[in-house]
Tab-separated table of C-alpha atoms in Angstrom:
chain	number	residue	atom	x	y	z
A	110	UNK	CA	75.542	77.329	104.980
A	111	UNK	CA	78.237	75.489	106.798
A	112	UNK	CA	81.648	73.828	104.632
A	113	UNK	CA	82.682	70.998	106.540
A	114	UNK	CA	86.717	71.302	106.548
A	115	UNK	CA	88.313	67.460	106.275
A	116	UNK	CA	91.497	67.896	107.939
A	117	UNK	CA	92.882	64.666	106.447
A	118	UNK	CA	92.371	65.768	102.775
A	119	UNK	CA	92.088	69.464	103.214
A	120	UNK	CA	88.833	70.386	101.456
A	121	UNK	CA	85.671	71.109	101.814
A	122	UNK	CA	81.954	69.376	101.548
A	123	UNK	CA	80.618	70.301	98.818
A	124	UNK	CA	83.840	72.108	97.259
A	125	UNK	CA	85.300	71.580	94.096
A	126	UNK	CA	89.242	71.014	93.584
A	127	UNK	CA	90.621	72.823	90.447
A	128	UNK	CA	93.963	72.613	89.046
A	129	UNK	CA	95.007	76.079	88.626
A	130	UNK	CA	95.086	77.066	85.117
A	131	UNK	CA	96.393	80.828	83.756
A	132	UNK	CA	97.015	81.000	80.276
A	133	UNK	CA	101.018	81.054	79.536
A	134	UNK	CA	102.025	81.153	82.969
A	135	UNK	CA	104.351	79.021	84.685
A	136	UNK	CA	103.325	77.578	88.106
A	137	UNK	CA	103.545	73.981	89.548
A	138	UNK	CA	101.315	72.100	91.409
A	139	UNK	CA	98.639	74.317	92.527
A	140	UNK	CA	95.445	73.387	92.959
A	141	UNK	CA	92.463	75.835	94.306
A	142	UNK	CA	89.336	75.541	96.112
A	143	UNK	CA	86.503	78.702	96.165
A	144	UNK	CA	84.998	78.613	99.199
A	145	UNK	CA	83.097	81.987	99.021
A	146	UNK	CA	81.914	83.542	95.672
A	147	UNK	CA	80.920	86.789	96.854
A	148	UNK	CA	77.176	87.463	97.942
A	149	UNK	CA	75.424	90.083	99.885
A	150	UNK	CA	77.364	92.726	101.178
A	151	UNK	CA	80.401	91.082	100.448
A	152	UNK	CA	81.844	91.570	96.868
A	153	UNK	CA	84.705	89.178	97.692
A	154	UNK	CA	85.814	85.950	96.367
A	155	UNK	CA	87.538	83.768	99.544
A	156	UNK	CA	89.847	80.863	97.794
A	157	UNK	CA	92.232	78.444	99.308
A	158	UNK	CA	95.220	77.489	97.598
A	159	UNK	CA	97.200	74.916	97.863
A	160	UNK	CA	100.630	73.890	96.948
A	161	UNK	CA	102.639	70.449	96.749
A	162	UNK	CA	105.813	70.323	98.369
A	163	UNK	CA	108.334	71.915	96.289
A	164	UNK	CA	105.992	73.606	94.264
A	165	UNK	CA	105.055	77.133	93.476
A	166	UNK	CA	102.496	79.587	92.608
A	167	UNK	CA	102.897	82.385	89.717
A	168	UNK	CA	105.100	84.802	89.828
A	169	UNK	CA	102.756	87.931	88.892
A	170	UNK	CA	101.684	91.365	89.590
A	171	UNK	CA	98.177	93.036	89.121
A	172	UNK	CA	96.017	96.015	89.890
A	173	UNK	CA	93.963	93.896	92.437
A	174	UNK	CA	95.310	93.216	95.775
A	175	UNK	CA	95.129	90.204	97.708
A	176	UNK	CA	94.683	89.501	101.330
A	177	UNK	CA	96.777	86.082	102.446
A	178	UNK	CA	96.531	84.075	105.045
A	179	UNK	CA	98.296	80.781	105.209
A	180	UNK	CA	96.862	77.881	106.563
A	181	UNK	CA	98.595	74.661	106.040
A	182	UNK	CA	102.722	73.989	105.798
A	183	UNK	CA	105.711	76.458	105.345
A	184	UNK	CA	107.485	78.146	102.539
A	185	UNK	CA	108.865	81.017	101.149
A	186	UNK	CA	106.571	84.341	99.709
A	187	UNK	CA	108.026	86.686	97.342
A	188	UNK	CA	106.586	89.838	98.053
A	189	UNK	CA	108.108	92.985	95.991
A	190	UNK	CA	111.778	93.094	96.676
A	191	UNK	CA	111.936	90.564	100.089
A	192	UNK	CA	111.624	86.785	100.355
A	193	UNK	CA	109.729	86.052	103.783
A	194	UNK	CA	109.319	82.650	105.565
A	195	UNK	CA	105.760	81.790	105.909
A	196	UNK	CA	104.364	79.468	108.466
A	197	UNK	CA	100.231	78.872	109.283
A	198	UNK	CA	98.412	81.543	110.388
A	199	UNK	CA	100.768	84.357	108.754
A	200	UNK	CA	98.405	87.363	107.429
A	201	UNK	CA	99.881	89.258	104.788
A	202	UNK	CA	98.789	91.934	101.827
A	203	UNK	CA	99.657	91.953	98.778
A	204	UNK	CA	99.591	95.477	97.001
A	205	UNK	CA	98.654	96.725	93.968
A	206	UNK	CA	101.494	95.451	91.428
A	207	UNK	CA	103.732	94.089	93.841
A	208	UNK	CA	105.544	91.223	92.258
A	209	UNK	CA	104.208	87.862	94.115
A	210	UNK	CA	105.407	84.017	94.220
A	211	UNK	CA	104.542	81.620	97.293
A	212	UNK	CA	106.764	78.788	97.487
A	213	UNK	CA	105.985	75.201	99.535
A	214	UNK	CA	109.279	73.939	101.100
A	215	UNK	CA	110.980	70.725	99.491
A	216	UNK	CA	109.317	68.798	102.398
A	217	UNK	CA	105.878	70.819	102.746
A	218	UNK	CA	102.719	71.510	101.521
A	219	UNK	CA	102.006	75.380	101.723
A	220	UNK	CA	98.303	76.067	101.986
A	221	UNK	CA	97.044	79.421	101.889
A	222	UNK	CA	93.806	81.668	101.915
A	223	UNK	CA	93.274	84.601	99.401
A	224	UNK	CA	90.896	87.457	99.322
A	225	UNK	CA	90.040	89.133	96.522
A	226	UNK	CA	87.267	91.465	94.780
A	227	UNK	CA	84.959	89.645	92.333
A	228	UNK	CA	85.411	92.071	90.135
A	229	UNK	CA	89.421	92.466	88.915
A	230	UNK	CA	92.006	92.497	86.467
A	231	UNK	CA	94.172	89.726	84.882
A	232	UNK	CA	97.063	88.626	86.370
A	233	UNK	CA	100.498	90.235	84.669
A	234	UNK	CA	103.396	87.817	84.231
A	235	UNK	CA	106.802	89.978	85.066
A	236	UNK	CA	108.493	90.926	81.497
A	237	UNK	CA	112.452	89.170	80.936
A	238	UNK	CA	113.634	92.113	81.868
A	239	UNK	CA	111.517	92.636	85.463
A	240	UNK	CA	112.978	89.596	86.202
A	241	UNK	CA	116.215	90.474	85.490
A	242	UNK	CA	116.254	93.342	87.787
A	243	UNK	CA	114.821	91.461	90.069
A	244	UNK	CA	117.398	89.023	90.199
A	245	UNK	CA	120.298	92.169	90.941
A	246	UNK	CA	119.278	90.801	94.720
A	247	UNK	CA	120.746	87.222	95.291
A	248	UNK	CA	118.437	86.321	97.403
A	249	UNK	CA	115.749	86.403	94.721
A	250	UNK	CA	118.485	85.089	92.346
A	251	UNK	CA	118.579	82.075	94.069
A	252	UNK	CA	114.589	81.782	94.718
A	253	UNK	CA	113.733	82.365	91.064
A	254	UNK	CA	116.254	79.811	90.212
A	255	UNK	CA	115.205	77.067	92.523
A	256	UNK	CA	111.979	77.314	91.383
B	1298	UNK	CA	102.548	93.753	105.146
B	1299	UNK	CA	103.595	90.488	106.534
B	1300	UNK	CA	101.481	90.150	109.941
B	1301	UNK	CA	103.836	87.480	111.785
B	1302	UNK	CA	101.283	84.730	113.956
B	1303	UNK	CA	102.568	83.599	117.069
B	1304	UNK	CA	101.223	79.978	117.940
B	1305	UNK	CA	101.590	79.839	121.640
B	1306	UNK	CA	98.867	83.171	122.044
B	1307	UNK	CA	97.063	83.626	118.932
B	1308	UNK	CA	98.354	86.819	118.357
B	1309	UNK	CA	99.563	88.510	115.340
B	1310	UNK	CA	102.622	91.086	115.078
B	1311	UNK	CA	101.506	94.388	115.607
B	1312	UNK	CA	97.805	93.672	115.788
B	1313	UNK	CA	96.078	94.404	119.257
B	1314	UNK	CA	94.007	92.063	120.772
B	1315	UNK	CA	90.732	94.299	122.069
B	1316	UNK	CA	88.059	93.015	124.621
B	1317	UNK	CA	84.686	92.594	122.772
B	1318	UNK	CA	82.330	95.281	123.831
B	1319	UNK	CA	78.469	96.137	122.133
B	1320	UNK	CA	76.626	98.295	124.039
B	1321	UNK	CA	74.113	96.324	126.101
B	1322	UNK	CA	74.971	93.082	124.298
B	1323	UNK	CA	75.791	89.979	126.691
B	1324	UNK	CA	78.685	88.100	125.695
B	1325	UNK	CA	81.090	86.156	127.963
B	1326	UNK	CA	84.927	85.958	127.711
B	1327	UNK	CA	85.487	87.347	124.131
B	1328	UNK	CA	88.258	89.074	122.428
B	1329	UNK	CA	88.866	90.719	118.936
B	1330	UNK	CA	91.866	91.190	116.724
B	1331	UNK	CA	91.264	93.122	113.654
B	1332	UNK	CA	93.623	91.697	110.682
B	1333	UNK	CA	92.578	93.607	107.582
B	1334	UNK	CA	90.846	97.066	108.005
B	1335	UNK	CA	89.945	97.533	104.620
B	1336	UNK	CA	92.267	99.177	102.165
B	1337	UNK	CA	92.713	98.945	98.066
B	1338	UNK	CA	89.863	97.348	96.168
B	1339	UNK	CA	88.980	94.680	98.946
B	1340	UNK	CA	86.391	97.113	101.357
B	1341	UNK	CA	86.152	94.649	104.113
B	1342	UNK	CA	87.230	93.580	107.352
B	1343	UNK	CA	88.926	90.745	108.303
B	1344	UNK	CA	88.906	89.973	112.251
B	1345	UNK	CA	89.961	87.099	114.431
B	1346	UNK	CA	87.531	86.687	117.335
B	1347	UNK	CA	88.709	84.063	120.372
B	1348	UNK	CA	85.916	82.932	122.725
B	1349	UNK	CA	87.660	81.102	125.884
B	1350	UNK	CA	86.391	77.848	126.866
B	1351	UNK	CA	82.979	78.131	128.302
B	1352	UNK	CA	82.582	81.663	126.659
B	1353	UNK	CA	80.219	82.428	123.841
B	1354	UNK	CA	79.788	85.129	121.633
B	1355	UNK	CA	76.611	88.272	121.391
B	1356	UNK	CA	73.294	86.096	120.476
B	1357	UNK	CA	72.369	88.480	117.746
B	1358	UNK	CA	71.482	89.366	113.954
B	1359	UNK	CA	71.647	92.399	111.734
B	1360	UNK	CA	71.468	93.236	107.882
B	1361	UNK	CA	75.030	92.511	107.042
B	1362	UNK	CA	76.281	89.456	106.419
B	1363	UNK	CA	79.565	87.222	108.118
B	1364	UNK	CA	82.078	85.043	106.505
B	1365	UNK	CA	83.679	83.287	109.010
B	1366	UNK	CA	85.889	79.908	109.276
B	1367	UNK	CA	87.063	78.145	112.472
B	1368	UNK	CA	90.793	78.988	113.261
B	1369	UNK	CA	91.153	77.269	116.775
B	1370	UNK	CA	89.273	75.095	118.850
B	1371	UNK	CA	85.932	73.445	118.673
B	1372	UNK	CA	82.769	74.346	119.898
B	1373	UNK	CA	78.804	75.144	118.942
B	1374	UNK	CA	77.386	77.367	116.436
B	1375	UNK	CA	73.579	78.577	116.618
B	1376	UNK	CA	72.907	79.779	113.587
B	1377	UNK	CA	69.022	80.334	112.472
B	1378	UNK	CA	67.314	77.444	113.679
B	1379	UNK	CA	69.895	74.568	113.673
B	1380	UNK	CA	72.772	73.966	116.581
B	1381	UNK	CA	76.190	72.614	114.473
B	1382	UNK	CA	79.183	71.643	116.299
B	1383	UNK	CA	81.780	73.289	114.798
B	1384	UNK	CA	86.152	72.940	114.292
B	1385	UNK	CA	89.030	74.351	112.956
B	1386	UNK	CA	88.349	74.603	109.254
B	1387	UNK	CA	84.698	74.693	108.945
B	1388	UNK	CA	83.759	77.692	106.566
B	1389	UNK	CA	80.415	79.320	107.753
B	1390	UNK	CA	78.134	81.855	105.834
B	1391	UNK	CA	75.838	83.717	107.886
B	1392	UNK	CA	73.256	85.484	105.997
B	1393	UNK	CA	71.561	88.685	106.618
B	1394	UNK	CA	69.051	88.670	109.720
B	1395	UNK	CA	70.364	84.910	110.759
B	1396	UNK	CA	70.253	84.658	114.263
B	1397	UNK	CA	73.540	83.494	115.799
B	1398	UNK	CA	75.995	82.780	118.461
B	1399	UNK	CA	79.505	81.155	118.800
B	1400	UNK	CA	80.322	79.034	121.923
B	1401	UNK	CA	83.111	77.332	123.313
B	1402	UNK	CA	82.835	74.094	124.621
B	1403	UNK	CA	83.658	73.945	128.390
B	1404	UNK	CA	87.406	71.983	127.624
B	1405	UNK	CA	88.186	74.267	124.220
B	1406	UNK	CA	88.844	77.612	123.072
B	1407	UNK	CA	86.938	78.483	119.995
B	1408	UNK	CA	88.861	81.160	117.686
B	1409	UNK	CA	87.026	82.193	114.437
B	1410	UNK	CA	88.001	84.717	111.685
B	1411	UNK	CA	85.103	86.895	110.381
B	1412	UNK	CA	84.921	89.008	107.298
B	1413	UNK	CA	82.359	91.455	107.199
B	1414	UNK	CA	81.825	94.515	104.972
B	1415	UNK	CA	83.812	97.727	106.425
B	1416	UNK	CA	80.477	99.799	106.171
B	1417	UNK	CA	77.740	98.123	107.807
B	1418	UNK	CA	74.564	97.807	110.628
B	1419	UNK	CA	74.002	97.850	113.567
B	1420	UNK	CA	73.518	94.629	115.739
B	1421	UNK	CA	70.532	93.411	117.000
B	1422	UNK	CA	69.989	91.956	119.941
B	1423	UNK	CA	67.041	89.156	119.213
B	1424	UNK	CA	63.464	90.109	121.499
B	1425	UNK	CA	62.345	88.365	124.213
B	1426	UNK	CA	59.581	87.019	121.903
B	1427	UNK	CA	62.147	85.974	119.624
B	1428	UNK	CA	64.157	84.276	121.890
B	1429	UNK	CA	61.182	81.893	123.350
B	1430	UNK	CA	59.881	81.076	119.937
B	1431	UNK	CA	64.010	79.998	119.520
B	1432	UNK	CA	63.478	77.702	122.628
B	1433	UNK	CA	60.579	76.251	121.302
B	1434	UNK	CA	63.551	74.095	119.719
B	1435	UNK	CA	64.463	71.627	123.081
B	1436	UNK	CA	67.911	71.645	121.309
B	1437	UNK	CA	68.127	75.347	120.991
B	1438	UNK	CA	66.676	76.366	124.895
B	1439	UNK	CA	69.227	73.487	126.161
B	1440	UNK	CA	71.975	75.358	123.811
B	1441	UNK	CA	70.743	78.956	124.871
B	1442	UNK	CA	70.287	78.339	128.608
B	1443	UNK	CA	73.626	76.911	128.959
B	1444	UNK	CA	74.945	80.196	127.885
């Protein structure tokens, strides 16, 4: 019942690394870890991913939301219409269809811990269009495009 | 939604750090910070409990179950009939009617984050009986008596 955490390699006994994989969507190296597959009275999976320096998650939106807390590194989170630093131990939510992207820095790894239901939707990849408008802000202009 | 964690106290932006209380319950040198109150699909709460050094949490057990993973420190978990030092990292089921307790060792904090469901028992507070069949383990009455 206990997941030994080796700090050197950042995983867990017993814990399988994936490559992330979503059909048609663009991310870069991302791998994941599911350390709780919902049980009990808890309908919740609890993953940890993790990103290689300069890489990024999806951008995407869905129906689910997502409960984030990062645990290894820095980077960037887009998170609707604001680009936030992130350091360890940052909590944040993720809303229903708010448009998402975590970002390691050039020189960091950003690790981070997700909640979600077992039971959800697919992810949504943001239409030519979303990003477009998205990309009215320079800010995001300039994160889309260095990513 | 972006909950901002300050390193130096363990403390997150806008979340307030509450003293432990159960009615009845002994505990030593415990405090509470609730993260995630439940909201959306995701009907859980996600909590960030710091035992000082030399502290421990409420010997106890109940019908719900915990999620929990080390976020500071190092220190012992009693859980069922098995003593595990634990640290930073580890990732720690705790099934339904488990006896356990979280302590501190004497030099280290020991900071956890536990997800539990946002409807749930009652704890329990393990009999007399119970607790000298526990001791029956040398391991376990050295553990529990140095609480």
């Amino acid at each position: 019942m206990i997941k030994t955490f080796d700090e050197k390699n950042y995983t867990w006994d017993g814990v399988d690394t994936l490559v992330y994989k979503q059909d048609g969507s663009p991310f870069k190296d991302v791998t994941r870890q599911v350390l709780f597959n919902g049980a009990f009275d808890i309908p919740c999976q609890f993953r940890y991913f993790e990103v290689k320096p300069g890489g990024y998650s999806t951008l995407e939106h869905h129906e689910h939301t997502h409960m984030v807390m990062i645990f290894r590194g820095q980077g960037q989170c887009l998170l609707g219409d604001t680009i936030v630093d992130v350091k360890v131990g940052d909590f944040i939510e993720i809303p229903s269809h708010t448009i998402h992207q975590f970002r390691a820095n050039k020189g960091d790894y950003v690790g981070f811990l997700c909640l979600v239901n077992v039971e959800r939707d697919k992810v949504q990849i943001p239409s030519a269009e979303e990003i477009e408008a998205l990309k009215e802000n320079p800010a995001i202009k300039e994160f889309l495009e260095s990513c």
